[in-house]
mmCIF file of C-alpha atoms in Angstrom:
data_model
loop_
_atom_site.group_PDB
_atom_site.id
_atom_site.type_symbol
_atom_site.label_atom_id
_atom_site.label_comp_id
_atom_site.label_asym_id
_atom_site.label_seq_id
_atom_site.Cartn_x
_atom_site.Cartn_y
_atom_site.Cartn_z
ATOM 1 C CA UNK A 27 -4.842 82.036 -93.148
ATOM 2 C CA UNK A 28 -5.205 84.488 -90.150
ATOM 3 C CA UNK A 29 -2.291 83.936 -88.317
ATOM 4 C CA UNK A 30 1.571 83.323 -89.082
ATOM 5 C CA UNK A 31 1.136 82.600 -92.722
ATOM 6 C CA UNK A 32 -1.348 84.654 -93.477
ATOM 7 C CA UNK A 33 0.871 87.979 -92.407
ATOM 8 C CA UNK A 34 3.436 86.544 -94.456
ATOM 9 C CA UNK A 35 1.130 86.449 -97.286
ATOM 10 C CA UNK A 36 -0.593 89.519 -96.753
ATOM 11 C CA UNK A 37 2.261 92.038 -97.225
ATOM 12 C CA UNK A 38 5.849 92.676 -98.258
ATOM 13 C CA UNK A 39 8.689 90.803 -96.246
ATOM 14 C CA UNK A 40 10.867 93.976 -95.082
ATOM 15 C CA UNK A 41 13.539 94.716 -92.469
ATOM 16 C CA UNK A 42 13.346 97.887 -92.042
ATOM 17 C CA UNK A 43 11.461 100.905 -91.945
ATOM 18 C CA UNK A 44 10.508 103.821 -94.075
ATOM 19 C CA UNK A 45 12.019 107.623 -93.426
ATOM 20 C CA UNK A 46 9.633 109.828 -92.095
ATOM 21 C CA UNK A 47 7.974 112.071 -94.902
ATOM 22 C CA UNK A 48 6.749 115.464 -93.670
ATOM 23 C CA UNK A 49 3.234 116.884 -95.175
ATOM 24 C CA UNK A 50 2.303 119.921 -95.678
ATOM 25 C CA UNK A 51 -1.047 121.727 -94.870
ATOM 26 C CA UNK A 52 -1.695 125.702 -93.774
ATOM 27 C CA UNK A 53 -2.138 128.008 -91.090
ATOM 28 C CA UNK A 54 -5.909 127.804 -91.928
ATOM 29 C CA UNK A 55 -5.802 123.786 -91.432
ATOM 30 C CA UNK A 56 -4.414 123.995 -88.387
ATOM 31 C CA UNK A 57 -6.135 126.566 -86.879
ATOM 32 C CA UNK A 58 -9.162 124.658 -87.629
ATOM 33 C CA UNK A 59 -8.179 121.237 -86.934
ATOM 34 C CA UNK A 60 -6.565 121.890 -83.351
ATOM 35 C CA UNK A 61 -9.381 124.851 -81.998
ATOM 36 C CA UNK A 62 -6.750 127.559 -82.083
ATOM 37 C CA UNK A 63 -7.421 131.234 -82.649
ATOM 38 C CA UNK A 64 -5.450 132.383 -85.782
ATOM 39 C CA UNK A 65 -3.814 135.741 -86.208
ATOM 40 C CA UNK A 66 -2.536 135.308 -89.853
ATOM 41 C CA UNK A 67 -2.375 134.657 -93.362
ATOM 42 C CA UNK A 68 -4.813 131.191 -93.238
ATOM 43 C CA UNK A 69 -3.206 130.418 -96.360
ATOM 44 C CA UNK A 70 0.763 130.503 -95.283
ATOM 45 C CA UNK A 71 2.102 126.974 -95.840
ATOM 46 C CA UNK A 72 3.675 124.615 -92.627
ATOM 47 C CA UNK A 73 5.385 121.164 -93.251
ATOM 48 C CA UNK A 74 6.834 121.206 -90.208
ATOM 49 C CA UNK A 75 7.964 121.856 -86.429
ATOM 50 C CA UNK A 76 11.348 123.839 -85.122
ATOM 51 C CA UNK A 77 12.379 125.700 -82.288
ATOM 52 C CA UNK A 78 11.262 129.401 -81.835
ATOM 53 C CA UNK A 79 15.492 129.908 -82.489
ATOM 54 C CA UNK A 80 15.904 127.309 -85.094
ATOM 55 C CA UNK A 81 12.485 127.713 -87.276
ATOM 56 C CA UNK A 82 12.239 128.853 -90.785
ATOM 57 C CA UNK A 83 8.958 130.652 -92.293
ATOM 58 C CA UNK A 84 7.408 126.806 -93.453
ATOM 59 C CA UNK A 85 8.261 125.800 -89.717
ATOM 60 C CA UNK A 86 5.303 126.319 -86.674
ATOM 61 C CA UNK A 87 7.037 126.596 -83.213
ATOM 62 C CA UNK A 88 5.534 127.356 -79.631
ATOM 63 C CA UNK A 89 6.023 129.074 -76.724
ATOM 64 C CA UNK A 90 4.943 127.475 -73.250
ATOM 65 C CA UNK A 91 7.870 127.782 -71.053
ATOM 66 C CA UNK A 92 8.428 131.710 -69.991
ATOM 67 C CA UNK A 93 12.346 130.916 -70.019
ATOM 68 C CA UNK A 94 12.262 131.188 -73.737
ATOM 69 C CA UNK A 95 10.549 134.089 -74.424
ATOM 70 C CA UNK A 96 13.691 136.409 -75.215
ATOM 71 C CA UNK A 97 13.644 133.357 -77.869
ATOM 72 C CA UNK A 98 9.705 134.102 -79.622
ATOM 73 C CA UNK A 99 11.057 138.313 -80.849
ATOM 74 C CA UNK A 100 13.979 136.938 -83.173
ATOM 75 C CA UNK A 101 11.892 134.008 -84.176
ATOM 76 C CA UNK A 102 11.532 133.252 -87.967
ATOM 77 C CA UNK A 103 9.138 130.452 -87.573
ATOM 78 C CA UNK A 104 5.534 130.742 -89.789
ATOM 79 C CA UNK A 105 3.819 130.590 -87.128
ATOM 80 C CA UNK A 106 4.592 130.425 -83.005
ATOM 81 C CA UNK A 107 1.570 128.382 -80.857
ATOM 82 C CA UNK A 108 1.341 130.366 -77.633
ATOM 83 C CA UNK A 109 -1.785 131.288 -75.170
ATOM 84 C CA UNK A 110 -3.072 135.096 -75.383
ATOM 85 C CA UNK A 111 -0.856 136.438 -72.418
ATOM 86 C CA UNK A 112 1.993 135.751 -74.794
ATOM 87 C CA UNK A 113 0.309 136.509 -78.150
ATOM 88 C CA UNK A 114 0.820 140.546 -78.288
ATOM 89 C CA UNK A 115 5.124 139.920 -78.288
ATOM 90 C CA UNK A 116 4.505 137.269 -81.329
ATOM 91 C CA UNK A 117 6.437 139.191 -84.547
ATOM 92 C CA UNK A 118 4.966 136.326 -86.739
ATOM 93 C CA UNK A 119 1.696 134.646 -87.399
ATOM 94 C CA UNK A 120 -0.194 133.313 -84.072
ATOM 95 C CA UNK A 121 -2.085 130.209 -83.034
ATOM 96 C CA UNK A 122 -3.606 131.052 -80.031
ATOM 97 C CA UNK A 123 -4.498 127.949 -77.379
ATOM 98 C CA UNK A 124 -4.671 127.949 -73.715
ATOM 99 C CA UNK A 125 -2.361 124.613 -73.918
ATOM 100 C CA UNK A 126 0.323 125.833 -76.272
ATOM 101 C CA UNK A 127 2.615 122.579 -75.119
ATOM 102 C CA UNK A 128 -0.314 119.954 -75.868
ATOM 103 C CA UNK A 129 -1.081 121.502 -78.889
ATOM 104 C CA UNK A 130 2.114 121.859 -80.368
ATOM 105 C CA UNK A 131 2.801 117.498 -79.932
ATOM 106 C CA UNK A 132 -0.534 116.867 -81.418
ATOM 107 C CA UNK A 133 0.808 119.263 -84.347
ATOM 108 C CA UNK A 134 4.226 117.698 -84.921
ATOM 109 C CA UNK A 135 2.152 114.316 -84.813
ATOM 110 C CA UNK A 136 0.128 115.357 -88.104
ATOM 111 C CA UNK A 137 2.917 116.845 -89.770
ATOM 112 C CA UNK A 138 5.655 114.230 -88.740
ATOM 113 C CA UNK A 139 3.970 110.721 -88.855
ATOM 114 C CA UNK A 140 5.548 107.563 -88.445
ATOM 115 C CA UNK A 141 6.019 105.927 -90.792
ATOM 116 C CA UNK A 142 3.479 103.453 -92.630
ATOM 117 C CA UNK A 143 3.932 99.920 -91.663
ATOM 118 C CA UNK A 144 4.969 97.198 -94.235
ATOM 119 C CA UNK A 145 2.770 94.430 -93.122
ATOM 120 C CA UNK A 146 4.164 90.891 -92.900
ATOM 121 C CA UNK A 147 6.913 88.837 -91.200
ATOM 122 C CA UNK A 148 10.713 89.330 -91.623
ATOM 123 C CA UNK A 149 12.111 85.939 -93.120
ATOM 124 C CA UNK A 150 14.149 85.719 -90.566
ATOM 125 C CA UNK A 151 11.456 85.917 -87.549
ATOM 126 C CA UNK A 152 11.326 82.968 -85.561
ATOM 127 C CA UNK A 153 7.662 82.172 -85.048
ATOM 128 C CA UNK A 154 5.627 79.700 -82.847
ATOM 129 C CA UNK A 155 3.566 77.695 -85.312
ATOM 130 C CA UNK A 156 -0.388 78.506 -82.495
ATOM 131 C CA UNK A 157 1.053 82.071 -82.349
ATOM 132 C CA UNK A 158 -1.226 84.691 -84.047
ATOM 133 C CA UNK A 159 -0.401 87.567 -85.582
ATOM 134 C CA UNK A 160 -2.613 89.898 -87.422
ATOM 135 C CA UNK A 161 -2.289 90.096 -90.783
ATOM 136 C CA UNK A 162 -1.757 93.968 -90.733
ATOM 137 C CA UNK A 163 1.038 93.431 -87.998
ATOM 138 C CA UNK A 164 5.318 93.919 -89.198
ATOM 139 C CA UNK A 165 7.159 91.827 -87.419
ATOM 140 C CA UNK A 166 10.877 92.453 -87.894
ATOM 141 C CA UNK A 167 14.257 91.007 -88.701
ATOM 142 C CA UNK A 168 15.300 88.169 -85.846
ATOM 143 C CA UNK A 169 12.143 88.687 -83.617
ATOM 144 C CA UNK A 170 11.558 85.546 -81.196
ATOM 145 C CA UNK A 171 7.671 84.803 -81.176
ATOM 146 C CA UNK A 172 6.856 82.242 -78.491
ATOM 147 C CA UNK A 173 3.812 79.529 -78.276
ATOM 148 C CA UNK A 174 -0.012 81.189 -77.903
ATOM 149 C CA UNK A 175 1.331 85.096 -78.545
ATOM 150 C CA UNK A 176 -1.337 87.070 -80.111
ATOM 151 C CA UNK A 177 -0.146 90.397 -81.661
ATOM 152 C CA UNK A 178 -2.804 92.735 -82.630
ATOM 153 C CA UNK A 179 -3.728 94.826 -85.587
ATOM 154 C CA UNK A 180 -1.527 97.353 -87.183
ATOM 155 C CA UNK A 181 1.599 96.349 -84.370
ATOM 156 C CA UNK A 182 5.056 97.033 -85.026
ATOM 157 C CA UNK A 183 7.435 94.204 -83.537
ATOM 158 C CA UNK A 184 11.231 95.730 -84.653
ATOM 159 C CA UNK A 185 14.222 94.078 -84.882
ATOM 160 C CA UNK A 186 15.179 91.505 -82.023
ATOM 161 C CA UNK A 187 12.519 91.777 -80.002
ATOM 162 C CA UNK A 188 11.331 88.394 -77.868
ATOM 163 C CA UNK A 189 8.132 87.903 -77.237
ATOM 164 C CA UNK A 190 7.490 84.958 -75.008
ATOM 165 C CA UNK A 191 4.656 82.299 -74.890
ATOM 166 C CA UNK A 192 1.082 83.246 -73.607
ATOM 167 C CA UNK A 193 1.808 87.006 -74.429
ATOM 168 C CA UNK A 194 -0.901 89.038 -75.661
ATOM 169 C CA UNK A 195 -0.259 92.660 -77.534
ATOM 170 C CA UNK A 196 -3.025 95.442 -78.349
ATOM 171 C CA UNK A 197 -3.785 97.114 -81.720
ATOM 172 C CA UNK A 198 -1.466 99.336 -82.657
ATOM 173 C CA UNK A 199 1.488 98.682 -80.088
ATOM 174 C CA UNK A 200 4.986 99.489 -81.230
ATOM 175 C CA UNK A 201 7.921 98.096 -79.785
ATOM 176 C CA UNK A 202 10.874 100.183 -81.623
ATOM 177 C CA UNK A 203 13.736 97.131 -81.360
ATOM 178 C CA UNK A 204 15.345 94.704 -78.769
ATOM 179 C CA UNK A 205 12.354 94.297 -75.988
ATOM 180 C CA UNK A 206 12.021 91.780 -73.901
ATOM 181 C CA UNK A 207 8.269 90.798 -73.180
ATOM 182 C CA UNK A 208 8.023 87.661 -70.755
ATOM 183 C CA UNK A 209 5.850 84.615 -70.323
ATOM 184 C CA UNK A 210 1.864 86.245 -70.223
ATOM 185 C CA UNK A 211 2.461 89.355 -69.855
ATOM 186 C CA UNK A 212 -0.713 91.555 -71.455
ATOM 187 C CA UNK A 213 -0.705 94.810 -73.322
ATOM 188 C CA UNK A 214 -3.021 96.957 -74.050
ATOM 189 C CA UNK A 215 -3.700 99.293 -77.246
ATOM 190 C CA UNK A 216 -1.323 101.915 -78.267
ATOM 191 C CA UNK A 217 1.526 100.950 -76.285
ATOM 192 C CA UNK A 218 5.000 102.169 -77.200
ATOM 193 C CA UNK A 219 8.133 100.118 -75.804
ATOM 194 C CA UNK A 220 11.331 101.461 -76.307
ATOM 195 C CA UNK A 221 14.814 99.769 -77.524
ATOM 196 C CA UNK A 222 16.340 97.670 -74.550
ATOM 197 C CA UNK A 223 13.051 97.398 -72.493
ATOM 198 C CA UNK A 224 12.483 93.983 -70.306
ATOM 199 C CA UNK A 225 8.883 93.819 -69.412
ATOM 200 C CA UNK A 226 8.412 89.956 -66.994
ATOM 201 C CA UNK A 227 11.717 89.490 -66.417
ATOM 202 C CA UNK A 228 11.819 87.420 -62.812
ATOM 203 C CA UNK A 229 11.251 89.858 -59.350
ATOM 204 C CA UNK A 230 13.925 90.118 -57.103
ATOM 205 C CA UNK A 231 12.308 87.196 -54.775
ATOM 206 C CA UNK A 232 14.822 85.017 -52.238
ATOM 207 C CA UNK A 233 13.425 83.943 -49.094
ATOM 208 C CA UNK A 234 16.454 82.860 -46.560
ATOM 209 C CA UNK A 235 17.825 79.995 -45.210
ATOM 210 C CA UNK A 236 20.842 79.081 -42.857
ATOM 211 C CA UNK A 237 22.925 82.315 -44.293
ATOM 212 C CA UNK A 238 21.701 81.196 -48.011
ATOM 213 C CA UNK A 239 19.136 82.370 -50.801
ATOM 214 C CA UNK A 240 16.348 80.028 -51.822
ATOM 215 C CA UNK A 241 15.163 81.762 -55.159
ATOM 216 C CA UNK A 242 11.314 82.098 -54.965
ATOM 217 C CA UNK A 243 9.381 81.183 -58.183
ATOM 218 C CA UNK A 244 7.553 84.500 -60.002
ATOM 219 C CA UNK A 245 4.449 83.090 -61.308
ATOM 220 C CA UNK A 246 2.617 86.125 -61.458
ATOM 221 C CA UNK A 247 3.054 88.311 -65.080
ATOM 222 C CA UNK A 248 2.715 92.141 -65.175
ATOM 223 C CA UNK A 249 -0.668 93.840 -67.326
ATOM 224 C CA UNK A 250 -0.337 97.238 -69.067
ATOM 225 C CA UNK A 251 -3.288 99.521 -69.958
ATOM 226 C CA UNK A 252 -4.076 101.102 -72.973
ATOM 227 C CA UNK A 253 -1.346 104.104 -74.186
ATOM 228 C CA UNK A 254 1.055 103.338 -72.384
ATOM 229 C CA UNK A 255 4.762 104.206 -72.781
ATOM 230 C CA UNK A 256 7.778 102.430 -71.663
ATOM 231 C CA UNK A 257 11.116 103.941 -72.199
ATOM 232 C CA UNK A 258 14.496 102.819 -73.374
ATOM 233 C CA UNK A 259 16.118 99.819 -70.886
ATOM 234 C CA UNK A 260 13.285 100.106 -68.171
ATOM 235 C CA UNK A 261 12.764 97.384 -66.190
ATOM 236 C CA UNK A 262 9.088 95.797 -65.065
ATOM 237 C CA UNK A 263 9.267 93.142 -62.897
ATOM 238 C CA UNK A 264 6.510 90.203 -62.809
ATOM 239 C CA UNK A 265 4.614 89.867 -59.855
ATOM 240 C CA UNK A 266 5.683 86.904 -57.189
ATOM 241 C CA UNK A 267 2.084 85.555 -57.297
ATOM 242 C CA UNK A 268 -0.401 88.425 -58.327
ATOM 243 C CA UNK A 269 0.512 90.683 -61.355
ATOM 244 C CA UNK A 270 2.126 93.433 -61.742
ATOM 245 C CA UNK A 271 0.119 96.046 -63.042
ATOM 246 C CA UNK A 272 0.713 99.231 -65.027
ATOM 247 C CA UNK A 273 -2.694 101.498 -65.845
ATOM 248 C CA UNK A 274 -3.606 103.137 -68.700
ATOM 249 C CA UNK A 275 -1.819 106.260 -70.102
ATOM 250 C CA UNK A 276 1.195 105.874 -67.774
ATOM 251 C CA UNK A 277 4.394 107.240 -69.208
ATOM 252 C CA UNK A 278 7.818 105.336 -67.819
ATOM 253 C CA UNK A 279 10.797 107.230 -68.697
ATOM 254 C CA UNK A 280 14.375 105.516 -69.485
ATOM 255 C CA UNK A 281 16.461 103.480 -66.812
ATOM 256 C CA UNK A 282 14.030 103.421 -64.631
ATOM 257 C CA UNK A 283 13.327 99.786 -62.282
ATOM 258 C CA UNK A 284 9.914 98.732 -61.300
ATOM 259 C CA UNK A 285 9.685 95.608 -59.139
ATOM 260 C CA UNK A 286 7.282 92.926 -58.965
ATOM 261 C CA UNK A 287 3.757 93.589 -57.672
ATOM 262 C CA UNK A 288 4.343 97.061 -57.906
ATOM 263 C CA UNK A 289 0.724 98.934 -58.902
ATOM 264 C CA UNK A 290 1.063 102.344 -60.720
ATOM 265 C CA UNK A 291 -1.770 104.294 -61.197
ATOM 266 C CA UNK A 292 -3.509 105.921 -64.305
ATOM 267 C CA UNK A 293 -1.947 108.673 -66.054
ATOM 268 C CA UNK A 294 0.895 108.700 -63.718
ATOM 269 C CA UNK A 295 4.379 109.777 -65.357
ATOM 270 C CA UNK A 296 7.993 108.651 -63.566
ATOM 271 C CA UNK A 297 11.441 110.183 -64.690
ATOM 272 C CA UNK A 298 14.803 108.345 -65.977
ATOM 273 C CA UNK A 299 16.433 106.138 -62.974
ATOM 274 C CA UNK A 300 13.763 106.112 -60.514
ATOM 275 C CA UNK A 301 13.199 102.783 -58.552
ATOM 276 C CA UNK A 302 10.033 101.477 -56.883
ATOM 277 C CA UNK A 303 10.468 98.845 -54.496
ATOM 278 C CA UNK A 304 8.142 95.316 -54.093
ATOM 279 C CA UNK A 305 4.602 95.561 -53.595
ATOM 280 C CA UNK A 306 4.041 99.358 -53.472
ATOM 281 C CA UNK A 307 1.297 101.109 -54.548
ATOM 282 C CA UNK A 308 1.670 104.357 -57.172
ATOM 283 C CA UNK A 309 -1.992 106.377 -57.485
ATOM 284 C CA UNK A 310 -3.223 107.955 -60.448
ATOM 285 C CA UNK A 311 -2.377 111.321 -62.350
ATOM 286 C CA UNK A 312 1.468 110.984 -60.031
ATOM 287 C CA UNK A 313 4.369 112.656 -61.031
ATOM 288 C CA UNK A 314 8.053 111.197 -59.995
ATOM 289 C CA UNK A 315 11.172 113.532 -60.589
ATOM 290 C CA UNK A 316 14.240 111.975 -61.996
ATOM 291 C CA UNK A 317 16.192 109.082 -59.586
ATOM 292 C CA UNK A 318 13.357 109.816 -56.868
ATOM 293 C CA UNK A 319 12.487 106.235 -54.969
ATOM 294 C CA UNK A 320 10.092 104.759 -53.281
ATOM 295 C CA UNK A 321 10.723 101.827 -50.465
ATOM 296 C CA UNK A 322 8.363 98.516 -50.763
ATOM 297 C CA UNK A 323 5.072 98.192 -49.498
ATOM 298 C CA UNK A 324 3.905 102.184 -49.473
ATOM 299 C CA UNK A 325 1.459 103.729 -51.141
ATOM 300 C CA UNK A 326 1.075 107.452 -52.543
ATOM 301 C CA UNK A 327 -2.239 108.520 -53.062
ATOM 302 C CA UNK A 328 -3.735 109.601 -56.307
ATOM 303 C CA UNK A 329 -2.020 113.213 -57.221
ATOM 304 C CA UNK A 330 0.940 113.538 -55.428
ATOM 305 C CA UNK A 331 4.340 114.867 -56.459
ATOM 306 C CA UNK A 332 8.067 113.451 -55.909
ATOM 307 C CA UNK A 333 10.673 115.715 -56.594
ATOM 308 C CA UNK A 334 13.493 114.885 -58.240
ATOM 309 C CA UNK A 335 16.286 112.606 -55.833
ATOM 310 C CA UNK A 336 13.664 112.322 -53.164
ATOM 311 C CA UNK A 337 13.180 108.999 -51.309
ATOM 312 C CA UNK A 338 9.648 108.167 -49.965
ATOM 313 C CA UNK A 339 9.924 105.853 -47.286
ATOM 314 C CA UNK A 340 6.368 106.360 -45.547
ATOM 315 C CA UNK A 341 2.550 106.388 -47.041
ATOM 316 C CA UNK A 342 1.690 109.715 -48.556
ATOM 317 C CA UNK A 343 -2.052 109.866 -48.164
ATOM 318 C CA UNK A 344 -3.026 113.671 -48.947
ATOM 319 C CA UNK A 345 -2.216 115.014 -52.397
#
């Protein structure tokens, strides 16, 4: 009752999902619930989030980036989240934070949710009959479920995604459509994979022979931490022998190619079509620019910064 057939019992049998349906809560809420300093009516209703050009007066914008503040004068928003350098120029209602950015994504979180699961699996999943899924898991239209998957609680699987045999997924992963997890590989909570992702797929491993290519066997997997994000048609190589291994709270933009044995480090964050060669070794809290690269076998220590199109061919070992 706890695994295949039991999600199919325990909720509704649906393809799709629902739109997103904005709430509404005020000034006073906010101020409250996110430790900013209000200057304001406490009572002036917000359903949702705009840009300072673009907001109406139920609308709450911000202001982190000084190339917009010709932007924050003409503004019509309700209310503008900014820190108190920038707070004085505000013509409209102020939430005052030192980190107006962070602030304003946990605010368009509450006030643009996704939206609620509809727990159960799509009749037209293809499941293995030893995999388990949690009963409070959707599993969508044409997913591919192999033998001994276990999916945790409150996971969305959309629409073609494969998932195959010996993979295990954290509570409250979403995979948005079309990934491709391979044999073993290991989530964590929280994860988000975008549409197009391949996460196992075989390393680029050929050793040579008399002018030829013998193709050499990748039996590691790869293992993702908790809240971690892996953008649209990213690649993540499983390792030749050990894993592959992706830490917690790393963010992986689109088109980007990670190869096997590859180690990226905690709360690191790597831009749209860079590649990381075999076997090298990412620290924690990095930050790769857009189509930077790094060769194989190099490691950047913890804290270091790659700007964008740069090509890192030797250890970095100062931050």
């Amino acid at each position: 009752p706890g695994t295949v057939e039991g999600a199919r019992r325990g909720g509704g049998v649906n393809a799709g999902r629902h739109d997103r349906h904005p709430m509404t809560v005020t000034l006073g809420e906010l101020a409250v619930r996110f430790g900013c300093e209000l200057r304001g009516d406490p009572s002036t209703p917000i359903d949702s989030v705009a840009a300072l050009s673009q907001a109406g007066p139920r609308s709450v914008s911000f202001l982190a980036n000084p190339k917009y503040v010709d932007h924050l004068k003409d503004t019509r928003a309700g209310a503008v989240i900014l820190d108190a350098k920038s707070a004085p120029s505000s013509p409209v209602a102020s939430l005052i934070v030192a980190n107006p950015h962070a602030t304003y994504a946990r605010m368009a979180t509450l006030l643009h949710p996704d939206p609620p699961l509809n727990p159960g699996v799509h009749a037209t999943a293809s499941i293995a009959a030893d995999a388990h899924i949690d009963p409070s898991a959707e599993i969508g239209a044409h997913v591919c479920i192999g033998a001994g998957v276990r999916i945790g609680a409150r996971c969305y699987i959309g629409p073609g995604t494969v998932i195959e045999r010996g993979a295990v997924i954290g509570d409250d992963a979403r995979f948005v459509a079309k990934a491709f997890i391979g044999r073993f590989v290991k989530f964590g909570a929280r994860c988000i994979v975008q549409p197009g992702a391949v996460i196992g797929g075989d390393g680029f491993g050929f050793a040579p022979e008399k002018r030829t290519w013998v193709k050499v066997p990748q039996v590691g997997s790869v293992s993702i931490g908790d809240d971690v994000e892996i953008g649209a048609n990213t690649t993540i190589d499983r390792g030749a022998l050990d894993d592959t291994v992706i830490e917690e709270g790393v963010k992986i933009d689109n088109l980007i190619m990670i190869a096997h044995n590859v180690r990226i480090g905690a709360h690191s964050a790597i831009a749209a079509q860079s590649a990381i060669a075999g076997s090298s070794v990412i620290g924690k809290r990095c930050i790769m620019g857009g189509r930077s690269g790094l060769t194989g076998h190099i490691t950047l220590c913890d804290n270091v910064v790659v700007l964008g199109t740069s090509f890192i061919s030797h250890n970095i070992t100062k931050p």
